mmCIF file of C-alpha atoms in Angstrom:
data_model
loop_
_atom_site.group_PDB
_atom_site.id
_atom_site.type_symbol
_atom_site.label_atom_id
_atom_site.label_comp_id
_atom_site.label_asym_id
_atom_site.label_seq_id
_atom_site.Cartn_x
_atom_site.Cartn_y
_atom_site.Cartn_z
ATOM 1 C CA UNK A 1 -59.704 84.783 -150.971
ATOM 2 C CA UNK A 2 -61.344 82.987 -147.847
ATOM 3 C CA UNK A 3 -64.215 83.177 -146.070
ATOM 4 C CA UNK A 4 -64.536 84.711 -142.278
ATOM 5 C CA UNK A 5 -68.083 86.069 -140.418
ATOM 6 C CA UNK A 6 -68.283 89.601 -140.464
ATOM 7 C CA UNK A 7 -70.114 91.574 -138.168
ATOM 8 C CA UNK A 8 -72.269 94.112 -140.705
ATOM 9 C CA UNK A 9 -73.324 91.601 -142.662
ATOM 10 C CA UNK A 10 -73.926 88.757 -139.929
ATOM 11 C CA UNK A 11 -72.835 85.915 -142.339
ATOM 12 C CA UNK A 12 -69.881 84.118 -143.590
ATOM 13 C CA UNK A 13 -68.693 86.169 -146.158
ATOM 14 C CA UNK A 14 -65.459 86.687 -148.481
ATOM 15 C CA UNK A 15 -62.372 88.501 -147.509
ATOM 16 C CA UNK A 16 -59.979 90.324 -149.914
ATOM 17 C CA UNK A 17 -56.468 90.984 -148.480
ATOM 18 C CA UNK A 18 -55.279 94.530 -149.244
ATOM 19 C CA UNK A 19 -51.135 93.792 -149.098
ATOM 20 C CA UNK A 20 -49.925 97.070 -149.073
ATOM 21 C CA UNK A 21 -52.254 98.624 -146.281
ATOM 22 C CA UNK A 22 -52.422 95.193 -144.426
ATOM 23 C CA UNK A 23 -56.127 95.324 -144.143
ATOM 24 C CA UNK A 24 -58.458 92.244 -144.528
ATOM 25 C CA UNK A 25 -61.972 93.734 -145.748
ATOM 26 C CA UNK A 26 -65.375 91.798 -146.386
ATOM 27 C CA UNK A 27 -65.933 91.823 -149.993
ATOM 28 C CA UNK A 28 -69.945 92.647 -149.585
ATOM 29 C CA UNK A 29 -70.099 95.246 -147.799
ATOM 30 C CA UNK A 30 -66.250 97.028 -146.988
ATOM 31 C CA UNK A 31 -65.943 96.409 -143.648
ATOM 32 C CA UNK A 32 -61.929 96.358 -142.139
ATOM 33 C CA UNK A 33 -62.417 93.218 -140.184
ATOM 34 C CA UNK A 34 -58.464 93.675 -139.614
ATOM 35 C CA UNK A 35 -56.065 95.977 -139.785
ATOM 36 C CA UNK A 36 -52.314 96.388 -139.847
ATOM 37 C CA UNK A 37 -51.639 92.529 -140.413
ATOM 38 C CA UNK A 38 -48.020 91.320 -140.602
ATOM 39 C CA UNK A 39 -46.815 89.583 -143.507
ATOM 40 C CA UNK A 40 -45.142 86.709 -142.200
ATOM 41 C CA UNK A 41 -43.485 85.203 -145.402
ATOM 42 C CA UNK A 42 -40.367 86.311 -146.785
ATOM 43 C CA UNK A 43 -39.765 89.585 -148.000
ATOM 44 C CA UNK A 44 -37.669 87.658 -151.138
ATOM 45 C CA UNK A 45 -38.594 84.856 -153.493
ATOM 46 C CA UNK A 46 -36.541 82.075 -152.844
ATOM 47 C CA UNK A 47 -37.763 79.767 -155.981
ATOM 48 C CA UNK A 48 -37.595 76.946 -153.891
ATOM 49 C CA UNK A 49 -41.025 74.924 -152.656
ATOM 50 C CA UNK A 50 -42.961 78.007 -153.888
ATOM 51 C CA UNK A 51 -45.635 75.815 -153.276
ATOM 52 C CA UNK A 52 -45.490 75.868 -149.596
ATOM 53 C CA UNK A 53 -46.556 79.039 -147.469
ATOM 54 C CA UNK A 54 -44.334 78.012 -144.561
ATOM 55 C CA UNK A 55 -41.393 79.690 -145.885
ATOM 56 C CA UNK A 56 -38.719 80.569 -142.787
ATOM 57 C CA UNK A 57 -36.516 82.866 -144.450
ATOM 58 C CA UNK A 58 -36.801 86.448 -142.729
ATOM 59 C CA UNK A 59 -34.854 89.717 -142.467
ATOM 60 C CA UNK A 60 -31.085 89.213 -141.018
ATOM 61 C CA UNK A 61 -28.016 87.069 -141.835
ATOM 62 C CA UNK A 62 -28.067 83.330 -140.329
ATOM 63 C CA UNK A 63 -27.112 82.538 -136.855
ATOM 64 C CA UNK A 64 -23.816 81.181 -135.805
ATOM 65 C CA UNK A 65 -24.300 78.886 -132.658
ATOM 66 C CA UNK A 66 -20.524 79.530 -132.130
ATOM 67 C CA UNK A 67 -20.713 83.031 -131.641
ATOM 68 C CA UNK A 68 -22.792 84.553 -128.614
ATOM 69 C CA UNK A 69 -23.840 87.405 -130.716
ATOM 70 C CA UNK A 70 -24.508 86.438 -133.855
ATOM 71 C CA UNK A 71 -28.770 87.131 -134.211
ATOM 72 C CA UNK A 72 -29.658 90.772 -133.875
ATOM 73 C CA UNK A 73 -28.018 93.035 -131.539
ATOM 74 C CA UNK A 74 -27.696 96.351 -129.810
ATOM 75 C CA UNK A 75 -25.718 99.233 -131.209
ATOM 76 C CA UNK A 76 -25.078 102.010 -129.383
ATOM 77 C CA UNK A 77 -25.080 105.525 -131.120
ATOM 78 C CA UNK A 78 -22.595 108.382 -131.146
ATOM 79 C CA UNK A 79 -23.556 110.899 -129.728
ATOM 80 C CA UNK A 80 -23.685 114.780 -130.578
ATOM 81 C CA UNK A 81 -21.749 117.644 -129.316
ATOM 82 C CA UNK A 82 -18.779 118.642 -127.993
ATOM 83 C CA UNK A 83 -18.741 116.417 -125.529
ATOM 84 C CA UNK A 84 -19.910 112.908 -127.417
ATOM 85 C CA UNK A 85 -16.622 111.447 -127.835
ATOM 86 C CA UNK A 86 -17.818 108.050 -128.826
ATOM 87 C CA UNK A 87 -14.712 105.903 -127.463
ATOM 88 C CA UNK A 88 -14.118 107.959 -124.272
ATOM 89 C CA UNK A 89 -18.124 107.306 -123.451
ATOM 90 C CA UNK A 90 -18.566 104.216 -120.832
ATOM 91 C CA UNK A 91 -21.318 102.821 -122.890
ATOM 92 C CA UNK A 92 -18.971 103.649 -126.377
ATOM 93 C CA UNK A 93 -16.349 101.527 -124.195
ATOM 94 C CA UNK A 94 -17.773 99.006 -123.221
ATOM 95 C CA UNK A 95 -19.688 98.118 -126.589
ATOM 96 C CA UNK A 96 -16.007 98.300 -128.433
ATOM 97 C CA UNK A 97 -14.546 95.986 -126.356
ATOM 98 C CA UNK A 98 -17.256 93.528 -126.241
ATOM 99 C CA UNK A 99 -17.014 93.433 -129.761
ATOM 100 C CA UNK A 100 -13.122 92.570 -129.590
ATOM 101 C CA UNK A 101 -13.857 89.758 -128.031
ATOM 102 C CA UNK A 102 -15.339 87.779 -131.640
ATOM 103 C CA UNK A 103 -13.853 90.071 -134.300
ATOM 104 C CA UNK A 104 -11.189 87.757 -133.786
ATOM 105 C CA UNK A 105 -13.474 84.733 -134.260
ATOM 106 C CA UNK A 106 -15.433 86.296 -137.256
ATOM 107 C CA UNK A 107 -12.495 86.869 -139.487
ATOM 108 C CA UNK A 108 -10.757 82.893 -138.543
ATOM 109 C CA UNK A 109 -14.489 81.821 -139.407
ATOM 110 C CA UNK A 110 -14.089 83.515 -142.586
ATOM 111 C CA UNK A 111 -10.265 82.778 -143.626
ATOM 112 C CA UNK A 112 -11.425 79.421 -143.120
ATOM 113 C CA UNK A 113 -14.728 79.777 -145.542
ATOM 114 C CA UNK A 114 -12.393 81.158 -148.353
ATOM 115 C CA UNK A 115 -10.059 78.208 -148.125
ATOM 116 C CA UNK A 116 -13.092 75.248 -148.071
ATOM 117 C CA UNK A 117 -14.266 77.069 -151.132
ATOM 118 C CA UNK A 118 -10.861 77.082 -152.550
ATOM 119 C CA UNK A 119 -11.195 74.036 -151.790
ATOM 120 C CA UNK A 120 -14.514 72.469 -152.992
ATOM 121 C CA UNK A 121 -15.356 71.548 -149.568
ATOM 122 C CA UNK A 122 -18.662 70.827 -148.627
ATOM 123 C CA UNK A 123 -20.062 72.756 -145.237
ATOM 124 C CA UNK A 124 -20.276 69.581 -142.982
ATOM 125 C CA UNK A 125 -16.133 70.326 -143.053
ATOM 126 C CA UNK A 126 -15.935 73.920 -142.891
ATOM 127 C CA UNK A 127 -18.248 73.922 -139.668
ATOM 128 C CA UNK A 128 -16.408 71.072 -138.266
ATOM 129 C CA UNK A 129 -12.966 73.607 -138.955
ATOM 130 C CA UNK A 130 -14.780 76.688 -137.104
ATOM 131 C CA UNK A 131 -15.888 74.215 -134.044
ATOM 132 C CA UNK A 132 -12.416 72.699 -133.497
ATOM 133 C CA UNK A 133 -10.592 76.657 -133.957
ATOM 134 C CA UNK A 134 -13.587 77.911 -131.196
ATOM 135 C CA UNK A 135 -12.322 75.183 -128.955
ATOM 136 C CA UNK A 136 -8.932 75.979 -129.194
ATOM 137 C CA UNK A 137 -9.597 79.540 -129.020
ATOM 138 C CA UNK A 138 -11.808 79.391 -126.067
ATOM 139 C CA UNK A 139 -8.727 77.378 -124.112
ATOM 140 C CA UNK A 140 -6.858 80.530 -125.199
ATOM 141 C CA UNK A 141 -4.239 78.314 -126.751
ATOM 142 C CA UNK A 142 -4.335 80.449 -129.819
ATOM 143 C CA UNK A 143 -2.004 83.492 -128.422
ATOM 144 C CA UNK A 144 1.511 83.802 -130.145
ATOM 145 C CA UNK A 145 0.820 81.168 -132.714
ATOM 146 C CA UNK A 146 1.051 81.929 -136.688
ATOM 147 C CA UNK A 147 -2.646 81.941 -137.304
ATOM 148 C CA UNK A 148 -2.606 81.033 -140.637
ATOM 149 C CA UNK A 149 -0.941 77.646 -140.076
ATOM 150 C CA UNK A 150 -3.791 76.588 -137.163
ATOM 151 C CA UNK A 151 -6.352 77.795 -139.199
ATOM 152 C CA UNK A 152 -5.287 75.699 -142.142
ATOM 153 C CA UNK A 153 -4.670 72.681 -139.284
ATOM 154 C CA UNK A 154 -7.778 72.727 -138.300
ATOM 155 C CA UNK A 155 -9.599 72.436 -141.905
ATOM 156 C CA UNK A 156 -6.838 69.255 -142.478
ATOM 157 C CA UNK A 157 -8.189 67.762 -139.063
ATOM 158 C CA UNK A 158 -11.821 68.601 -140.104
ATOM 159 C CA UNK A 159 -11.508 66.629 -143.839
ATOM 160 C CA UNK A 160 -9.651 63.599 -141.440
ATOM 161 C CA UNK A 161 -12.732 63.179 -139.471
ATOM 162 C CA UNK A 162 -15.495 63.767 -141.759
ATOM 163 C CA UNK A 163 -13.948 61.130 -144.506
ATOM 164 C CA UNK A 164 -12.683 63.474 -147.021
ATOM 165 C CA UNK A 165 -8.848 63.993 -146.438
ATOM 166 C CA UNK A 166 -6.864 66.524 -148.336
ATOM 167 C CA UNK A 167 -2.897 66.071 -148.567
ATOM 168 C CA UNK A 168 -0.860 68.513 -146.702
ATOM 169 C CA UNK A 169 0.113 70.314 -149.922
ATOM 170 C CA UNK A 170 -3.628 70.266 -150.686
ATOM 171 C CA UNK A 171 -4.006 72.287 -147.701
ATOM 172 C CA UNK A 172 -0.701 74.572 -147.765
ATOM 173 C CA UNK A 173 -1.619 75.766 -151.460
ATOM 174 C CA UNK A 174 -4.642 77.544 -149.969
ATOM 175 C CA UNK A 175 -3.121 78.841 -146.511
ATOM 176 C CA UNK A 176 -2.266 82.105 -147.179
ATOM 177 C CA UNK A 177 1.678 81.593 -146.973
ATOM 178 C CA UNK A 178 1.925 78.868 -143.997
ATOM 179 C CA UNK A 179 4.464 76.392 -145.047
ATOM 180 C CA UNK A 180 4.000 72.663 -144.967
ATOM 181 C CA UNK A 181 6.622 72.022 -141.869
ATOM 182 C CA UNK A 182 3.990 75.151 -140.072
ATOM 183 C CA UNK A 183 0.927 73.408 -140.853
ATOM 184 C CA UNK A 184 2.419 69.968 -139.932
ATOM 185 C CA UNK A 185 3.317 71.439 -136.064
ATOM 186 C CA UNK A 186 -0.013 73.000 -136.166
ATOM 187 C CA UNK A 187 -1.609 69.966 -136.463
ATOM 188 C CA UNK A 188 0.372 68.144 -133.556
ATOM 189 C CA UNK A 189 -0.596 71.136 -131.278
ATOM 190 C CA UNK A 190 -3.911 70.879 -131.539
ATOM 191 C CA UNK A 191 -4.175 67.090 -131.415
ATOM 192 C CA UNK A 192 -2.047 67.486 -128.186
ATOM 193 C CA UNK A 193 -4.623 70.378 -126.911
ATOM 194 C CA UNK A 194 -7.493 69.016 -127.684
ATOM 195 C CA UNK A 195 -6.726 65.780 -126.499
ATOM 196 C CA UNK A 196 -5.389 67.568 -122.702
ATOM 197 C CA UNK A 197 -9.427 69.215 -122.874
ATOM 198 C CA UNK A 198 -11.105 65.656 -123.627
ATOM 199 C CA UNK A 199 -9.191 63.512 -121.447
ATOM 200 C CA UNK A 200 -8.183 61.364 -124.769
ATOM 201 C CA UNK A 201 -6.214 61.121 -127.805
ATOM 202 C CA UNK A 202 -8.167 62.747 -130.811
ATOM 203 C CA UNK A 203 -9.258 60.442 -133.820
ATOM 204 C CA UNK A 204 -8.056 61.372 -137.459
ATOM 205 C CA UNK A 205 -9.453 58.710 -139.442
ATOM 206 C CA UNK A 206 -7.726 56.581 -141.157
ATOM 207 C CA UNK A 207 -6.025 57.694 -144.625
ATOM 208 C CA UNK A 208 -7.001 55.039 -147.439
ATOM 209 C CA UNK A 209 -5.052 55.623 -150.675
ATOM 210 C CA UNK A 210 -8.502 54.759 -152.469
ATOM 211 C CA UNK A 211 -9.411 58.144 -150.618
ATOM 212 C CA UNK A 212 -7.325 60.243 -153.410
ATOM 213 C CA UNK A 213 -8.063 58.382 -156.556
ATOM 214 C CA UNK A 214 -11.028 59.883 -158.275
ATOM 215 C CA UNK A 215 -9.477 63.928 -157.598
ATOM 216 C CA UNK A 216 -5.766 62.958 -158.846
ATOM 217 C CA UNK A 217 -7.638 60.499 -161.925
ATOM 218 C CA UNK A 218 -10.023 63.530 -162.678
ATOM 219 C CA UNK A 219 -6.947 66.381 -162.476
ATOM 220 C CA UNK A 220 -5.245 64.071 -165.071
ATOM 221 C CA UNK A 221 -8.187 63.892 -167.472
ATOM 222 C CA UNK A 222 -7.925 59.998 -167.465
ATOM 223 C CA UNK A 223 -10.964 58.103 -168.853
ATOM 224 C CA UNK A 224 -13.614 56.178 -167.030
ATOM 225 C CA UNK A 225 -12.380 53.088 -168.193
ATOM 226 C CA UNK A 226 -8.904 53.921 -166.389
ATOM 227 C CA UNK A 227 -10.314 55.732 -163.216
ATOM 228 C CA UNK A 228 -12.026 52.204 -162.697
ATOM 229 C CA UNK A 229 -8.742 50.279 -163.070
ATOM 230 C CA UNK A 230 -6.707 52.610 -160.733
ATOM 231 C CA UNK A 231 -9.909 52.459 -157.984
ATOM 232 C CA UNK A 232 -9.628 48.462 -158.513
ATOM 233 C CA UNK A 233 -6.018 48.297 -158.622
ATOM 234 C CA UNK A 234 -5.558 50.185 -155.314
ATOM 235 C CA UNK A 235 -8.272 48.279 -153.670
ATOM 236 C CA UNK A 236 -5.859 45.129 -154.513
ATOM 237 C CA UNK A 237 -2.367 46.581 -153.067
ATOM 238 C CA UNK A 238 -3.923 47.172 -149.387
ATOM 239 C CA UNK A 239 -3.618 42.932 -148.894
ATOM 240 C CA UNK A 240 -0.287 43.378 -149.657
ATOM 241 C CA UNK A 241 2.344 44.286 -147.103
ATOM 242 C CA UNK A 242 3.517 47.350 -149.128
ATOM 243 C CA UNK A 243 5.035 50.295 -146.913
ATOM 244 C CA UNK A 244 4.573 53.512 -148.572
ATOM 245 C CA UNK A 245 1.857 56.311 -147.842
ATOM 246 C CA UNK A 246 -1.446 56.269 -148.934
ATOM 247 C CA UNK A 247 -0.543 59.002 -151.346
ATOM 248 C CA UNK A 248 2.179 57.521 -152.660
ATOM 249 C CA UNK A 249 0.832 54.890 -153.563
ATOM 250 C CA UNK A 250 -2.102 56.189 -155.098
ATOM 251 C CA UNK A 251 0.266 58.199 -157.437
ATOM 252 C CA UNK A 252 2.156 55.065 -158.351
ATOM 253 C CA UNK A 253 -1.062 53.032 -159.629
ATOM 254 C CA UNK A 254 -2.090 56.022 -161.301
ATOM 255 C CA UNK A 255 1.721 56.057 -162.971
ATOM 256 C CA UNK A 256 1.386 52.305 -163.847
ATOM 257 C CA UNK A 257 -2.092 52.416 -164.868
ATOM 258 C CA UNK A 258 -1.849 55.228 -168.016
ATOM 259 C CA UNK A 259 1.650 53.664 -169.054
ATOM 260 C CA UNK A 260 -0.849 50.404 -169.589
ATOM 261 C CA UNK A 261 -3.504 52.919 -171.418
ATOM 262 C CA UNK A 262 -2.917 54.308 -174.916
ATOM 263 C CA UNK A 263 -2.839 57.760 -173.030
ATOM 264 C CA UNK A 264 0.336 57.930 -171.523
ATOM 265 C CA UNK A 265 1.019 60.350 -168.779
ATOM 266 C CA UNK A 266 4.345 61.826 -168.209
ATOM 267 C CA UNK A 267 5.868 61.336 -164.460
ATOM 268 C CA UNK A 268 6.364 64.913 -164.167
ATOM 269 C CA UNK A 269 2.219 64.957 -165.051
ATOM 270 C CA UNK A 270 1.780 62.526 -162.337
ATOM 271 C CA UNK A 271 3.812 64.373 -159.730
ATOM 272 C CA UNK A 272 1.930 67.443 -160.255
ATOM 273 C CA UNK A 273 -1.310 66.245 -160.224
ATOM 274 C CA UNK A 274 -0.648 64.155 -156.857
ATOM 275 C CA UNK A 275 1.660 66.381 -154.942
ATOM 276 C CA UNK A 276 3.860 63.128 -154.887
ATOM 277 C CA UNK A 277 7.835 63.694 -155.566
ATOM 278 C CA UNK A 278 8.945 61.578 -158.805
ATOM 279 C CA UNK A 279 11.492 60.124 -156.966
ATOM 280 C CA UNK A 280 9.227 58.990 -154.678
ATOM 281 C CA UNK A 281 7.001 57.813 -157.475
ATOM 282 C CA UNK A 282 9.860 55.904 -158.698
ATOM 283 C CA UNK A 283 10.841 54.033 -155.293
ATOM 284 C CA UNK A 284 7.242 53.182 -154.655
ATOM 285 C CA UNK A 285 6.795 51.538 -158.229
ATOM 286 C CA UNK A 286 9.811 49.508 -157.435
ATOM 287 C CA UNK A 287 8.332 48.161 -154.433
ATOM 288 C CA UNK A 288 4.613 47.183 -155.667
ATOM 289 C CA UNK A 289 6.000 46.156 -159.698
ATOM 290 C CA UNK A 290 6.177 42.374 -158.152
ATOM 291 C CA UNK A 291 3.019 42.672 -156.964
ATOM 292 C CA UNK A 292 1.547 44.049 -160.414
ATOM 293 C CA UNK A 293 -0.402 40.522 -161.705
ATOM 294 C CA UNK A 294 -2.390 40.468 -158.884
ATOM 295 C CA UNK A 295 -3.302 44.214 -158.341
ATOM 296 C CA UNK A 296 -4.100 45.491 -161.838
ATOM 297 C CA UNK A 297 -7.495 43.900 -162.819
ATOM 298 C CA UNK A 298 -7.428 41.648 -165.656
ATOM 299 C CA UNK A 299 -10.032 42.972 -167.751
ATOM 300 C CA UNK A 300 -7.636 46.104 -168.081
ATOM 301 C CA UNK A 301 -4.372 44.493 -168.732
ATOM 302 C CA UNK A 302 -3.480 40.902 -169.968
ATOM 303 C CA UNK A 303 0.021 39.361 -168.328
ATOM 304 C CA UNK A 304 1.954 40.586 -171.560
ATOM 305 C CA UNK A 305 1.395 44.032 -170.997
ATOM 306 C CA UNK A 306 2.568 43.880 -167.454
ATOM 307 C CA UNK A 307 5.521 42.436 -169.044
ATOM 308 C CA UNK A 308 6.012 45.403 -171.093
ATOM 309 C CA UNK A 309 6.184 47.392 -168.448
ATOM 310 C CA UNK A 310 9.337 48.950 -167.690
ATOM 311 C CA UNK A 311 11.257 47.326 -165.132
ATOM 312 C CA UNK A 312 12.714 49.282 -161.875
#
């Protein structure tokens, strides 16, 4: 309760809130000081700052600043009769075809939601996604193109520039059918688009092999102990001049690191986990196994191990 003048009484007096009329009344003597209040907090308990009266969250879904009409809008009713055909009515008309116009958009935003989550993709990515696909779709470059491959394009562009790349096969196993070689051409096409509508070329970010390590480690169930060496290891190999991908040789140290452990992966493990051929596994470990005594860390391995290493 707080305290407000009221009129009968001519003092400051208490007021007690009646919620469900929306009535403030003086406590002394009954008076409705004010009637039909609105309730400006939320009509759900969010659990979260309870201790705060400033809570924003209202009626309706959140807005999308990439759609024009994403707050509240206008709906037009059928109407009654004989005569109410709802689609041959001007207004009818007109409503339906405004709403063409970001069905389209809606249901990319949302293909793209299902495959961040997929995913475990934090938001800054998915939004990033939705604002390069609204770009393209706004240049109408988007016509006669297999939509699942640009949509999937665009969330491999998004994790590029935010820090947080996925592997193409990352991508393709959540893009509803697109194949690699799709999503791949995709991803060209926009760059090339998007780079026409800026006036330059479109930055990726760079692709660090370090970038994989601690997904592939954790889908292999390696320890702490040997996620550290592999995070160390692949640190090491970038001063040496050793052309392979970033993925590949992330899957290589990750190869040579459990054959050093007493839990031994199998290739085909490896492979699976990293999206990385074993052939390709294989080539890459012959071209960083002279390197080995300086990349793996020697609180991990001593120099006989390394020698016990299999040679290529």
């Amino acid at each position: 309760m707080s305290d407000a003048y009221c009129t009968d009484c001519k003092r400051e007096t208490e007021l007690v809130v009646d919620h469900s009329a929306g009535d403030t009344l003086c406590s002394e003597c009954g008076l409705v000081l004010e009637s039909h209040s609105i309730d400006e907090t939320s009509e759900w308990r969010t659990f979260a700052n309870e201790s705060s009266n400033s809570d924003p969250n209202r009626v309706g879904g959140p807005t999308n600043p990439l759609l024009a009409d994403s707050a509240l809008t206008t709906v037009i009713a059928k109407t009654n009769g004989s005569s109410g055909d709802f689609l041959s009515n001007s207004l009818g008309r007109w409503q339906n075809r405004n709403g063409n116009a970001e069905r389209g958009l809606i249901q990319a935003f949302k293909t793209i939601a299902t495959m961040s989550d997929r995913l475990g993709l934090v938001g800054t990515i998915k939004d990033r996604a939705n604002e390069i696909f609204k770009r393209l779709e706004d240049q109408k470059s988007t016509r006669g193109r297999n939509q699942d491959a640009l949509l999937a394009a665009c969330l491999y562009i998004s994790c590029r520039q935010e820090d947080k790349p996925r592997t193409i096969k990352e991508i393709c196993s959540v893009a509803n059918g697109a194949t690699k070689k799709e999503i791949g051409r995709a991803k060209d096409f926009i760059v090339k688009t998007l780079g026409l509508e800026t006036g330059h070329s479109v930055e990726l970010g760079a692709i660090h092999a370090g970038d994989f390590m601690k997904r592939f480690c954790s889908n292999l169930g390696m320890s702490h102990q040997a996620v550290r060496a592999a995070e160390e290891a692949v640190k090491k190999s970038e001063e040496f001049d050793i052309r392979r991908s970033p993925i590949s040789i992330a899957a290589v140290v990750i190869y040579i690191i459990t054959q050093l452990s007493d839990d031994k992966k199998p290739l085909k493990d490896i492979a699976v986990a990293t999206g990385v051929a074993e052939g390709t596994i294989r080539n890459s470990y012959k071209d960083l196994y002279p390197h080995l005594p300086k990349i793996i860390p020697s609180w991990y391995a001593k120099e006989e191990d390394l020698k016990n290493l299999s040679s290529p």
